[in-house]
Coordinates of C-alpha atoms and ligand atoms in Angstrom, one line a residue:
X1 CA -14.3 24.1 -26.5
X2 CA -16.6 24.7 -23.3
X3 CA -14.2 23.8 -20.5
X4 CA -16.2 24.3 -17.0
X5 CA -13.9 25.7 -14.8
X6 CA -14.0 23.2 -11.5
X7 CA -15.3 24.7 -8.2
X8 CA -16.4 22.0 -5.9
X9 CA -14.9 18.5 -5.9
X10 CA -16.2 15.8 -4.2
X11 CA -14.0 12.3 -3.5
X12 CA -15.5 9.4 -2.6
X13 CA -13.2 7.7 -0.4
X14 CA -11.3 8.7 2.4
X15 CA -8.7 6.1 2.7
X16 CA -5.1 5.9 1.7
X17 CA -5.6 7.5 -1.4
X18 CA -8.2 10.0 -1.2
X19 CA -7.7 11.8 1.7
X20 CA -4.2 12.6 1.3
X21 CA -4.7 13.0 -2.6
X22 CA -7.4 15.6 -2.0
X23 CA -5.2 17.1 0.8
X24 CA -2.8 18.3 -1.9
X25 CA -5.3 19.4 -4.5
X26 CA -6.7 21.6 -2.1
X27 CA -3.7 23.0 -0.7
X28 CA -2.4 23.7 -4.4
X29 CA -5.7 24.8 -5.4
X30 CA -7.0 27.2 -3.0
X31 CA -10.3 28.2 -5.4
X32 CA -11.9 25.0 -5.3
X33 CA -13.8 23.6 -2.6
X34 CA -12.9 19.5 -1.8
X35 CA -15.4 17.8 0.4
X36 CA -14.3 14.4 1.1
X37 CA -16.5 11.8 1.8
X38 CA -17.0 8.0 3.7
X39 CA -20.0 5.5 4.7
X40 CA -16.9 4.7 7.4
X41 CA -17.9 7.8 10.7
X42 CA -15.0 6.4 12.8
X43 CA -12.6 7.7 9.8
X44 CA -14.1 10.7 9.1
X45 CA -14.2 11.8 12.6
X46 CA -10.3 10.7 12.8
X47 CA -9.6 12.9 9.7
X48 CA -11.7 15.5 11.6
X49 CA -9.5 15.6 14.9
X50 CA -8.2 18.6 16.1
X51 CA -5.3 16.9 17.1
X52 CA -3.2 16.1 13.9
X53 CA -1.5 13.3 15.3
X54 CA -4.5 11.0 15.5
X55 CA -5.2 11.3 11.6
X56 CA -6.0 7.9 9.8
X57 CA -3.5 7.8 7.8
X58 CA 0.3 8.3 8.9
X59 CA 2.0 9.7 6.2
X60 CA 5.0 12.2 6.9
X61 CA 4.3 16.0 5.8
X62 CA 0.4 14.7 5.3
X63 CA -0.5 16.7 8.7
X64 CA 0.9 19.8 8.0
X65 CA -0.8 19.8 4.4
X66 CA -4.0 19.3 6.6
X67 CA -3.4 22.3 8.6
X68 CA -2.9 24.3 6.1
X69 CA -5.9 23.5 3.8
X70 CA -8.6 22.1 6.7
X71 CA -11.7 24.3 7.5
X72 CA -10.5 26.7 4.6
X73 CA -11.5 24.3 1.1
X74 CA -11.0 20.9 2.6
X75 CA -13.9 19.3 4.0
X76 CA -14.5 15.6 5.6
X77 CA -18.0 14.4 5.9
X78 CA -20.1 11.4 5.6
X79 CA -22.7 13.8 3.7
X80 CA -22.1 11.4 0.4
X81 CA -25.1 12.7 -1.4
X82 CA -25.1 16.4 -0.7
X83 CA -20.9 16.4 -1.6
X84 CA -22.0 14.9 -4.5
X85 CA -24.9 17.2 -5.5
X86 CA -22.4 20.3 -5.2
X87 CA -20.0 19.0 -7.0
X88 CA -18.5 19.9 -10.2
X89 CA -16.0 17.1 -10.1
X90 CA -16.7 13.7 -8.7
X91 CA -13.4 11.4 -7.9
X92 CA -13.5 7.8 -7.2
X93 CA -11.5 6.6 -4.5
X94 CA -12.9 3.3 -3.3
X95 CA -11.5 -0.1 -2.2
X96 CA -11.1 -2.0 -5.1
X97 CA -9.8 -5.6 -3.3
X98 CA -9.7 -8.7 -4.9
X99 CA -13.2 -10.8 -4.3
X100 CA -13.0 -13.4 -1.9
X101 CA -16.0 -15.6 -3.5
X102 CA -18.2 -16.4 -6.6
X103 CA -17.0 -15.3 -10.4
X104 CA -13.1 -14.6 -10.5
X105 CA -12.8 -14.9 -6.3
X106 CA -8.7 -14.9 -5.6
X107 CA -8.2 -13.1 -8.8
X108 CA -11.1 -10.7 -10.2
X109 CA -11.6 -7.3 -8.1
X110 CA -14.3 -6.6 -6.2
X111 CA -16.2 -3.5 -8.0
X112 CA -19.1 -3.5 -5.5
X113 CA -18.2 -0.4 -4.5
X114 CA -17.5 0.9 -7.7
X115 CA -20.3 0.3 -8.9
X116 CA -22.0 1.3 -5.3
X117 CA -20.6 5.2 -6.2
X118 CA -21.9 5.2 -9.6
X119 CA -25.1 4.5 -8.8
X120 CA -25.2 7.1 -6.0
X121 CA -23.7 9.8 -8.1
X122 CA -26.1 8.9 -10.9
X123 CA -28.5 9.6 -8.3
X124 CA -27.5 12.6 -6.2
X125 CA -25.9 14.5 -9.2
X126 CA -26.6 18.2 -10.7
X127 CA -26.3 19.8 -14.1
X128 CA -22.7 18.8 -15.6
X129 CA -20.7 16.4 -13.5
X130 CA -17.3 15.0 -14.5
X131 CA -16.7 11.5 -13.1
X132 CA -13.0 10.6 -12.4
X133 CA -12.2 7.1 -11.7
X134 CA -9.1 7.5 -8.7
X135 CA -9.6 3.5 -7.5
X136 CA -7.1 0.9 -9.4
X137 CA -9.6 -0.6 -11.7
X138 CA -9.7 -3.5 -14.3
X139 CA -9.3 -2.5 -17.8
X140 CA -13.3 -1.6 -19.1
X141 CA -14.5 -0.5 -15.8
X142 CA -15.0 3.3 -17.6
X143 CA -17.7 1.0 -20.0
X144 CA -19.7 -0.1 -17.2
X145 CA -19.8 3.1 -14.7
X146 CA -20.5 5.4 -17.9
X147 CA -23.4 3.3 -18.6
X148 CA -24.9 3.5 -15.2
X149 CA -24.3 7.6 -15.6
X150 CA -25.3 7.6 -19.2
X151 CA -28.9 5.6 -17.5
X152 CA -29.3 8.6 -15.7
X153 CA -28.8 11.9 -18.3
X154 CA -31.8 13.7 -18.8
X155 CA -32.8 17.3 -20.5
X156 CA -34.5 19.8 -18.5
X157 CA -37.3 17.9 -16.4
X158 CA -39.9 20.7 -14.4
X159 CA -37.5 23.8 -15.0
X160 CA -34.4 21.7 -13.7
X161 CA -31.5 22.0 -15.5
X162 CA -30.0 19.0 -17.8
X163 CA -28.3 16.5 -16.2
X164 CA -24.7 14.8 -17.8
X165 CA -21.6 13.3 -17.0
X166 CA -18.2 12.5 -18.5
X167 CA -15.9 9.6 -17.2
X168 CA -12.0 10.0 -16.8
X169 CA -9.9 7.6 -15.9
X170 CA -7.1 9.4 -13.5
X171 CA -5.1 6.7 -11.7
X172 CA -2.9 7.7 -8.9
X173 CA 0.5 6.2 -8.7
X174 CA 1.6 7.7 -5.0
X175 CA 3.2 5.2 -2.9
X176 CA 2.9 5.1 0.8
X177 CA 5.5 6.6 3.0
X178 CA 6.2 9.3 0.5
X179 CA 2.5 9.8 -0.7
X180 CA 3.0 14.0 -0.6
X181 CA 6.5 13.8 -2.0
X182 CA 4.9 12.0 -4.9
X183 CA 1.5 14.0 -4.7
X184 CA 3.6 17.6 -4.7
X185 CA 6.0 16.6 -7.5
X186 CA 4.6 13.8 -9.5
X187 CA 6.5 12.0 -12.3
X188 CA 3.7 12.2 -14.0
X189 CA -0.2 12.2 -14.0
X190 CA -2.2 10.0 -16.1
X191 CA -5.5 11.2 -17.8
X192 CA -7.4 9.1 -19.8
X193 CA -11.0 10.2 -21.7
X194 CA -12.6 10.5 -24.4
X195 CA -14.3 14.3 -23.9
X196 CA -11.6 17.1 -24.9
X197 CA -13.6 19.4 -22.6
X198 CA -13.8 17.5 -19.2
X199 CA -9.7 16.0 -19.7
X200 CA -9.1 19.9 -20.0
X201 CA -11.1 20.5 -17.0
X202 CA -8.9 18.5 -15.2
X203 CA -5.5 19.1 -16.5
X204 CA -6.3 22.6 -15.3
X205 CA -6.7 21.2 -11.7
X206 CA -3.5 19.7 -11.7
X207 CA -1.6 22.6 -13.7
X208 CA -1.9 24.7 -10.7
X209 CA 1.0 23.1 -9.5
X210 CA 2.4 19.6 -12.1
X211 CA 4.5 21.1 -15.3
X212 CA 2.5 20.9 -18.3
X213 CA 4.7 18.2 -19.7
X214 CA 4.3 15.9 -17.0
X215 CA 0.4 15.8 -17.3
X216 CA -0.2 12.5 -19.9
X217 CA -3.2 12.0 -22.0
X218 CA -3.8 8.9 -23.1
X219 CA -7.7 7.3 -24.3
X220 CA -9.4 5.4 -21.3
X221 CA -8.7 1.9 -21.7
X222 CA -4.6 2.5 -22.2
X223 CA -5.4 4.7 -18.7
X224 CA -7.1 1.6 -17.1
X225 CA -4.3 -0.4 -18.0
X226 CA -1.0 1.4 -17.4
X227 CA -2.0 1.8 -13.8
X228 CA -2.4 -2.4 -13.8
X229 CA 1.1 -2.2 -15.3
X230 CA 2.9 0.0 -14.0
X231 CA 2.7 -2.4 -10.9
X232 CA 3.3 -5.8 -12.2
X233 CA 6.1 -3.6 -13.6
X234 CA 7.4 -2.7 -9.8
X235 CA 6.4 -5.9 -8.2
X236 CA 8.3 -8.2 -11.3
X237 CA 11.6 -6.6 -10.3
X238 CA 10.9 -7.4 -6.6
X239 CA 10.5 -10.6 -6.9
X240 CA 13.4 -11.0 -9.7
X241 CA 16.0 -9.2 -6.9
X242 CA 14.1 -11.6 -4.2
X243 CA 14.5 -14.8 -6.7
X244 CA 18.5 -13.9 -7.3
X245 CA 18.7 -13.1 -3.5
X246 CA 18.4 -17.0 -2.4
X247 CA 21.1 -18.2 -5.3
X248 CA 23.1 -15.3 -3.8
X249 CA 23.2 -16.6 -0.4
X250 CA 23.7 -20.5 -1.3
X251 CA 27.0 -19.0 -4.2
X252 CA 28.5 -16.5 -1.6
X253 CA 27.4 -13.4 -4.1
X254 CA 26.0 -10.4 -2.0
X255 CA 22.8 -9.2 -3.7
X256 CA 23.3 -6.0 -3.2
X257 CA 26.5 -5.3 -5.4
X258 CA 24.7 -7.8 -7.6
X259 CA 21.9 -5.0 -7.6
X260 CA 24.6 -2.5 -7.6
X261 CA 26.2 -3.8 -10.9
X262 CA 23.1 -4.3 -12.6
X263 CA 21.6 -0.9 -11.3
X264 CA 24.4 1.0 -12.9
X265 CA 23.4 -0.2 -16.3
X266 CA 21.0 3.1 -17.4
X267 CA 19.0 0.6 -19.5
X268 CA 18.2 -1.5 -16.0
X269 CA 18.5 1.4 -13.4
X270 CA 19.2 1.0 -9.5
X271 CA 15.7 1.8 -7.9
X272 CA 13.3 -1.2 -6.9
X273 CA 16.3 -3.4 -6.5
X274 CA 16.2 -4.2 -3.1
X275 CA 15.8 -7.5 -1.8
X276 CA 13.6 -8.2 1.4
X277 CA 11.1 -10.3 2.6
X278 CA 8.8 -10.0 -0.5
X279 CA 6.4 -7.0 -1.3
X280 CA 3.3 -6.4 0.7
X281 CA 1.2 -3.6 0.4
X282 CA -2.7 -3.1 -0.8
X283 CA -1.9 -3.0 -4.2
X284 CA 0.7 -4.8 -6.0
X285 CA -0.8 -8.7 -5.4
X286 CA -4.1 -7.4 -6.1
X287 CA -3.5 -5.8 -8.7
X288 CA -1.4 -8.4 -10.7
X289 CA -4.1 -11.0 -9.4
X290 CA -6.3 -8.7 -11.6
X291 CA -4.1 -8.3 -14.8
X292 CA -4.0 -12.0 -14.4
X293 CA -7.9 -12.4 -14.2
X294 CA -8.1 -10.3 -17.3
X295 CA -5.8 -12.2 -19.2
X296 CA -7.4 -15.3 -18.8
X297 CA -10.7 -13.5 -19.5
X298 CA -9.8 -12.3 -22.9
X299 CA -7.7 -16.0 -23.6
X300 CA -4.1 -15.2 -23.3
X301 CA -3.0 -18.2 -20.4
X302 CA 0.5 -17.5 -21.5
X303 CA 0.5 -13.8 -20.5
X304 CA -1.5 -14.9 -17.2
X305 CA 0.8 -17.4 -16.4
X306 CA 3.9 -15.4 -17.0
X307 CA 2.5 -12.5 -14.7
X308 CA 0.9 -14.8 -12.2
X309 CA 4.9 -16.3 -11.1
X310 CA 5.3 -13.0 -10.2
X311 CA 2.8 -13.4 -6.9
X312 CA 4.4 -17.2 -6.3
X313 CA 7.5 -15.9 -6.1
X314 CA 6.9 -13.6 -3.5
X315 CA 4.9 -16.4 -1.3
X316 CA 8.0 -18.5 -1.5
X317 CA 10.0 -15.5 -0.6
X318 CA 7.9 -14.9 2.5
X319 CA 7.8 -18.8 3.6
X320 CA 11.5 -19.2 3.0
X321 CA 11.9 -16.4 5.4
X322 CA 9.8 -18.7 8.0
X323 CA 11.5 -21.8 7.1
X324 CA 15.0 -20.5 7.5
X325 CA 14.5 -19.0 11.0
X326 CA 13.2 -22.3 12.1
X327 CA 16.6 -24.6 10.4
X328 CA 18.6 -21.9 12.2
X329 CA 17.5 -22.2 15.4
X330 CA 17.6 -26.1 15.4
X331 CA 15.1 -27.2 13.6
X332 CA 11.9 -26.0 16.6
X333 CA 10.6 -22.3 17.5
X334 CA 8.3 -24.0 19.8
X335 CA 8.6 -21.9 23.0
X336 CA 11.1 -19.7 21.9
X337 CA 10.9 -16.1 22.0
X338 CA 11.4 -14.5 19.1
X339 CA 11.7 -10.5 18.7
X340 CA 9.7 -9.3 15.6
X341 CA 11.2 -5.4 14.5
X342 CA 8.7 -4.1 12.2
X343 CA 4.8 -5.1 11.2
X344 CA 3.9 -2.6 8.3
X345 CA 4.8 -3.5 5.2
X346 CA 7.4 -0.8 4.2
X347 CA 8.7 1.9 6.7
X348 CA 6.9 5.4 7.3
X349 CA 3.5 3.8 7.0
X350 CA 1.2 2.8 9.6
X351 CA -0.3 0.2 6.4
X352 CA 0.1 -3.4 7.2
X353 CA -2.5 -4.9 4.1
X354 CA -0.4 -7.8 3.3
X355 CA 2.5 -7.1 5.3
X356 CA 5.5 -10.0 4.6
X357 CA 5.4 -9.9 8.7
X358 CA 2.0 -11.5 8.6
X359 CA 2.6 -14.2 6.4
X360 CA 6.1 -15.1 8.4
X361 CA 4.1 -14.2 12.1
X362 CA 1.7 -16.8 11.0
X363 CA 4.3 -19.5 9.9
X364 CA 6.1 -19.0 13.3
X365 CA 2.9 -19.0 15.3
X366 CA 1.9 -22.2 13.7
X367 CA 5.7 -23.6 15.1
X368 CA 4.4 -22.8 18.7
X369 CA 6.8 -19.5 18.8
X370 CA 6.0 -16.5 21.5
X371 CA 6.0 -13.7 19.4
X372 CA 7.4 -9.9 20.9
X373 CA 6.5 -7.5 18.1
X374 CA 7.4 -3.9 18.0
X375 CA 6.5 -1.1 15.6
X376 CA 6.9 2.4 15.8
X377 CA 3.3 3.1 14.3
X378 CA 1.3 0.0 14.3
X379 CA -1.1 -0.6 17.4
X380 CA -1.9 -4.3 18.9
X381 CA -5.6 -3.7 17.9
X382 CA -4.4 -3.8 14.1
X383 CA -1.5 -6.8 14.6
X384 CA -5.0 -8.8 16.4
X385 CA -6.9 -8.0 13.4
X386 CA -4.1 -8.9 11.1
X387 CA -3.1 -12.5 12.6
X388 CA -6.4 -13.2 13.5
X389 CA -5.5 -13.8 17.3
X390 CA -5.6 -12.0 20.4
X391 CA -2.3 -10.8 22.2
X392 CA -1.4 -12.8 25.3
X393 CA 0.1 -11.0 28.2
X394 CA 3.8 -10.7 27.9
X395 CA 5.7 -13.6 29.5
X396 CA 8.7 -12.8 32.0
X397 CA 11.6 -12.5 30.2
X398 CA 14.0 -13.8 32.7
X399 CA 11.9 -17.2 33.1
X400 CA 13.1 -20.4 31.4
X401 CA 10.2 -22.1 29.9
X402 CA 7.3 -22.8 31.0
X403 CA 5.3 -26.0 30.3
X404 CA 2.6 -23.1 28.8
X405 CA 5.5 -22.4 26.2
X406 CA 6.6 -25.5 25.3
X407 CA 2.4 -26.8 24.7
X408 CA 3.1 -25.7 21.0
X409 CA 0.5 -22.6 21.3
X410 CA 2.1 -19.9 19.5
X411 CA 1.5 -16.2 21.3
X412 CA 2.5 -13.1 20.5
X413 CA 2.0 -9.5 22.2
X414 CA 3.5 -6.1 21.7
X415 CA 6.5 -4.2 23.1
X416 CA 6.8 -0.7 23.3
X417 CA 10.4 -0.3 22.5
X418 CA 12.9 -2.6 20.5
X419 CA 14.8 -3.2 24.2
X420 CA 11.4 -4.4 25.4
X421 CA 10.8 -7.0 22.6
X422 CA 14.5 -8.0 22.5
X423 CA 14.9 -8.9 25.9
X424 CA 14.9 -12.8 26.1
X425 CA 14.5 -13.4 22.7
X426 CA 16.6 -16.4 20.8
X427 CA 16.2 -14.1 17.6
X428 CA 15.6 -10.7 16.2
X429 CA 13.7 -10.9 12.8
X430 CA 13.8 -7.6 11.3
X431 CA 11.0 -7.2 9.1
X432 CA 10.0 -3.3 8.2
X433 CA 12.9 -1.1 7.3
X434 CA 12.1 1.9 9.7
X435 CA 15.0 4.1 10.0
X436 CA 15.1 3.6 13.6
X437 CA 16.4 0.1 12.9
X438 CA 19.7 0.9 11.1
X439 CA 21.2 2.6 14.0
X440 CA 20.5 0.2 17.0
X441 CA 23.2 -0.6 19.4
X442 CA 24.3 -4.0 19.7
X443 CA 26.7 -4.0 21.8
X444 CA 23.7 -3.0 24.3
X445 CA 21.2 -5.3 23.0
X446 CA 23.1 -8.7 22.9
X447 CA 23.4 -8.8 26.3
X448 CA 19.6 -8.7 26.4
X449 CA 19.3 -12.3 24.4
X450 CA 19.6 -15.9 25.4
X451 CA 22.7 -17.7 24.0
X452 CA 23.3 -18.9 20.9
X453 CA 21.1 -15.9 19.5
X454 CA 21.0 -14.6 15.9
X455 CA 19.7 -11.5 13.8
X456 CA 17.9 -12.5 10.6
X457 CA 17.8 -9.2 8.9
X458 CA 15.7 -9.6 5.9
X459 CA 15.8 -6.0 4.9
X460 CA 19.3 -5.4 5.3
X461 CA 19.5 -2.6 7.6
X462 CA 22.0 -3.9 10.0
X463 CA 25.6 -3.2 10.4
X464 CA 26.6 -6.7 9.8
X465 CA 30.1 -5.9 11.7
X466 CA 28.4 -4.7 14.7
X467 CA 25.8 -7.2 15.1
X468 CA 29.0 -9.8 14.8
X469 CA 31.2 -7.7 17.3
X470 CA 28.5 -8.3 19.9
X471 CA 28.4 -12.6 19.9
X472 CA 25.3 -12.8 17.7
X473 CA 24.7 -14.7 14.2
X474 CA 23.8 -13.0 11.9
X475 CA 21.5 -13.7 8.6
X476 CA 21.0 -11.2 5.7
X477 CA 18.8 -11.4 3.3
X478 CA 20.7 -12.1 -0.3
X479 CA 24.6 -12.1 1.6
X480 CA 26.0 -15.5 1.1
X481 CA 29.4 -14.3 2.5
X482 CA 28.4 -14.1 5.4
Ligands
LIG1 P1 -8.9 2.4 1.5 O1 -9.5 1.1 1.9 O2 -7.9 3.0 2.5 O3 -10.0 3.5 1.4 C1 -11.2 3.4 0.7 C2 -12.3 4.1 1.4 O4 -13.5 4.1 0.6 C3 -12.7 3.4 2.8 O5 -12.6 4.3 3.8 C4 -14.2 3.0 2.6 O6 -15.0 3.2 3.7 C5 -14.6 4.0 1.5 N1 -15.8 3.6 0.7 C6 -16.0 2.4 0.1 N2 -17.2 2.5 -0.5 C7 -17.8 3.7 -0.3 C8 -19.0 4.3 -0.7 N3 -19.9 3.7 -1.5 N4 -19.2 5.5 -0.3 C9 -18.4 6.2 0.5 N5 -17.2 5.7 0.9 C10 -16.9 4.4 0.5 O7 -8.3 2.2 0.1 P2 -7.1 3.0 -0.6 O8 -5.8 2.4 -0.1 O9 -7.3 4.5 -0.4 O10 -7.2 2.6 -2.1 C11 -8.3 3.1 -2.9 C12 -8.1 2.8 -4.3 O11 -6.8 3.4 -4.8 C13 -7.9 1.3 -4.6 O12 -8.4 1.0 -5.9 C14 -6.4 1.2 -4.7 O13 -6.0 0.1 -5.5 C15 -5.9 2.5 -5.3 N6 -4.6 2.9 -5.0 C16 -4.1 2.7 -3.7 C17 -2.8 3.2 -3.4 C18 -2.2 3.1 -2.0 O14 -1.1 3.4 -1.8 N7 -3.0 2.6 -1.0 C19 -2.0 3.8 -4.4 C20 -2.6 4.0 -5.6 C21 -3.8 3.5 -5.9
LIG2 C1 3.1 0.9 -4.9 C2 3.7 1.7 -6.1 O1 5.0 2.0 -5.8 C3 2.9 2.9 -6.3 O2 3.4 3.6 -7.5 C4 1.4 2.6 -6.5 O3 0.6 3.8 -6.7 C5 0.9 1.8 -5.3 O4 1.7 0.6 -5.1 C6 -0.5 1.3 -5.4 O5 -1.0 1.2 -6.5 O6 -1.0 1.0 -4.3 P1 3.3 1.1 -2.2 O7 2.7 -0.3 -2.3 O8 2.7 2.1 -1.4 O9 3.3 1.7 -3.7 O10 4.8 1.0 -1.8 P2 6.2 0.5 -2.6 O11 7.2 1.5 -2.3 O12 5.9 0.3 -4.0 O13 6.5 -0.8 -1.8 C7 5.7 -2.0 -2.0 C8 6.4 -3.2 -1.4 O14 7.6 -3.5 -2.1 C9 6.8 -2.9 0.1 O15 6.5 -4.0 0.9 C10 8.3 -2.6 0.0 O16 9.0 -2.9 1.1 C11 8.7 -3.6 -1.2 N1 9.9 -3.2 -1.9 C12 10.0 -2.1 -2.6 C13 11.0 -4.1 -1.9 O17 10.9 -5.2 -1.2 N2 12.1 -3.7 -2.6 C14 12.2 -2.6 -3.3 O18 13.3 -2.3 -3.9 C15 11.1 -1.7 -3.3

């Protein structure tokens, strides 16, 4: 074997997944040089700030990781074709969303970008350079990037030295919120390839700090595809939880000692069993969108059908959500204030890529609701962005309402505390589960409402006794004994 020992890696990608995933490899391998790279400058420079608070990505323990390893072998830069010329070890860490239009749009993943990074590193590279696919891609994607490379190989050209690649496929199964926890001590890492000496050269990376046993080699394509299902995976018990949760409520079950009872069965076990208001997140839709798209492709519309219910069921889920804060509250919003608690689309992120609070902020707007939002980590720039609507100034809460209100324009602005965005309000959706959330005081914050008020708690955070104890109705998401 001739396994080059890795030096200088260069990710492409400073998003989500790269820059906290090359965080860690540089603070467990302090040998190797990381430069991480982005076309986006606004990013970079965040990622460059001295002060760690204003990093693009909020992920707890992620800053400290970046004290520790920034300026000494971790590098951000948009320098994309000189990281790449120094570089042993080329990651891929790219959007990969699903295409909006032409072949496959709804379904089929965008690979411009992919496909973008090939090129380039096909371009920029020197001597030996392994390529490592990091992005989510459809099964096959190795075929077409190691063609571009392969397009590129040449022997010694005016006293150069040769140039070559090798393509691994190295997904990353982190999930936001406790992306270092998962980073530092990963169940396991996936490496897929066909040349011994360059999957080597990578399990040494990660040896430096992931048991030898938990480092899986597998050939490319089963790589490509156990990252596609290891999420259809996750997202199909969601939505089987969410789809149990609504005959819950109408039977008077509780879905959580439903989940409970099931959980406790080893063959079943208790994690990814809890209802909410459906899954959002950057991944999971896309990426079962894709498996679908691929199933199709290769003519199996059972398997695509069977996987697509997955994503329907979580659309209903989201919508039912709407539609039953709506019945409650006698059949309008229009007008009404209504306190949303939570935007991104789990807690301990500041990610809000398909957020359920989108989806049920939009059905409310449509109703002609005034919105109050408050997250701890998501700004009224991003919520704008998100709902594709500009904030209104916030309303005084004492007034009844005004003819403005009751037009049927829905509005919505932000609230810097939960007191702020309560105050008012006919009902408090809870929508993210930050931890903030479980311990509010009720007995302080009913008074703050307008009579009859409720709580619909769709992650089920509440104390359902104390929210009762203070005069308001209560909704939980999957409690029919209530
Ligand atoms: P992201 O959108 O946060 O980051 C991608 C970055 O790539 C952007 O900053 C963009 O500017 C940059 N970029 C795109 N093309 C470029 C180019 N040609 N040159 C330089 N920079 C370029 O995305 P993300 O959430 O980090 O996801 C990246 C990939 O990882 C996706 O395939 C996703 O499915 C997968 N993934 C994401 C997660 C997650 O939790 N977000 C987890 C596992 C896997
Ligand atoms: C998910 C996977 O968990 C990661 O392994 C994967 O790497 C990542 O997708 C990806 O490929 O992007 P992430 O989306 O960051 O990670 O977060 P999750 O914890 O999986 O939560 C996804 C959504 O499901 C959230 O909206 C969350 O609130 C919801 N969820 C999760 C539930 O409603 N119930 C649960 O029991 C668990």
């Amino acid at each position: 074997m001739n396994v080059p020992q890795i030096r200088n890696i260069c990710c492409i990608g400073a998003g989500y997944v790269g820059g906290p995933t090359m965080a860690v490899i540089a603070d467990r391998c302090p040998n190797i040089q990381v430069n991480v790279v982005d076309l986006n400058e606004a990013r970079i420079a965040a990622w460059n700030d001295p002060d760690l608070s204003k990093l693009p990505v909020y992920e707890p323990g992620l800053d400290v990781v970046v004290a520790r390893a920034r300026g000494r072998n971790l590098y951000f830069s948009t320098e994309v074709d000189v990281a790449i010329a120094g570089a042993d070890m080329v990651f891929i860490s790219v959007n990969t969303p699903t295409k909006a239009k032409g072949l496959g749009a709804g379904q089929a993943s965008d690979l411009r970008w992919v496909e973008a990074c090939a090129r380039q590193v096909a371009q920029c590279a020197k001597g030996h350079t392994i390529v490592v696919e990091k992005s989510t891609l459809p099964v096959r994607t190795a075929e077409a990037v190691d063609l571009i490379l392969k397009a590129a190989q040449r022997q010694v050209v005016d006293g150069e030295p040769p140039i070559s690649f090798a393509v691994l496929s190295n997904p990353e199964f982190l999930a936001e919120g406790t992306a270092i926890r998962d980073l530092e001590s990963p169940d396991r890492v996936l490496i897929g390839g066909e040349n011994a000496d360059a999957i080597q050269a990578l399990v040494e990376v990660y040896r430096q700090w992931v048991p030898h046993e938990k480092i899986l080699l597998t050939n490319l394509w089963s790589s490509e595809l156990s990252k596609l299902t290891a999420n259809a995976f996750l997202a199909q018990r969601i939505s089987s939880i969410n789809s149990l949760a609504a005959l819950c409520e109408v039977t008077g079950a509780d879905v959580r000692e439903v989940a409970r009872a099931i959980g406790s069965d080893s063959r079943i076990g208790s994690k990814f069993l809890q209802a909410g208001p459906g899954f959002g997140g950057s991944c999971f839709q896309k990426d079962i969108l894709n498996l679908v798209y691929l199933c199709r492709h290769f003519g199996l519309p059972e398997v695509a059908d069977y996987w697509e219910n997955v994503v329907a069921l979580n659309t209903w889920q989201q919508h039912r959500i709407s539609r039953l804060v709506v019945q409650k509250l006698f059949g309008t919003v229009t007008g009404k204030r209504l306190a949303l608690l939570g935007f991104a689309f789990k807690a301990d992120t500041n990610d809000t890529r398909e957020a359920p609070a989108i989806c049920i902020a939009n059905d409310l707007l449509e109703e002609g609701a005034q919105l109050a939002i408050y997250d701890p980590k998501v700004d009224s720039e991003q919520i704008a962005r998100d709902l594709q609507l500009l904030a209104s100034s916030p309303p005084d809460a004492q007034a009844g309402p005004t003819r403005a209100a009751l037009s049927g324009e829905g509005t919505w602005w932000t609230c810097s505390n939960v007191a702020a965005a309560v105050a008012g309000a006919d009902a408090v959706l809870i929508l993210t589960e930050w931890q903030q959330f479980r311990q509010l005081d009720w007995a302080a914050l009913a008074p703050l409402m307008r009579r009859p008020a409720w709580v619909f708690d769709a992650r089920a955070v509440v104390d359902p006794d104390a929210v009762r104890a203070s005069g308001l109705m209560l909704w939980r998401v999957g409690d029919g004994s209530l």
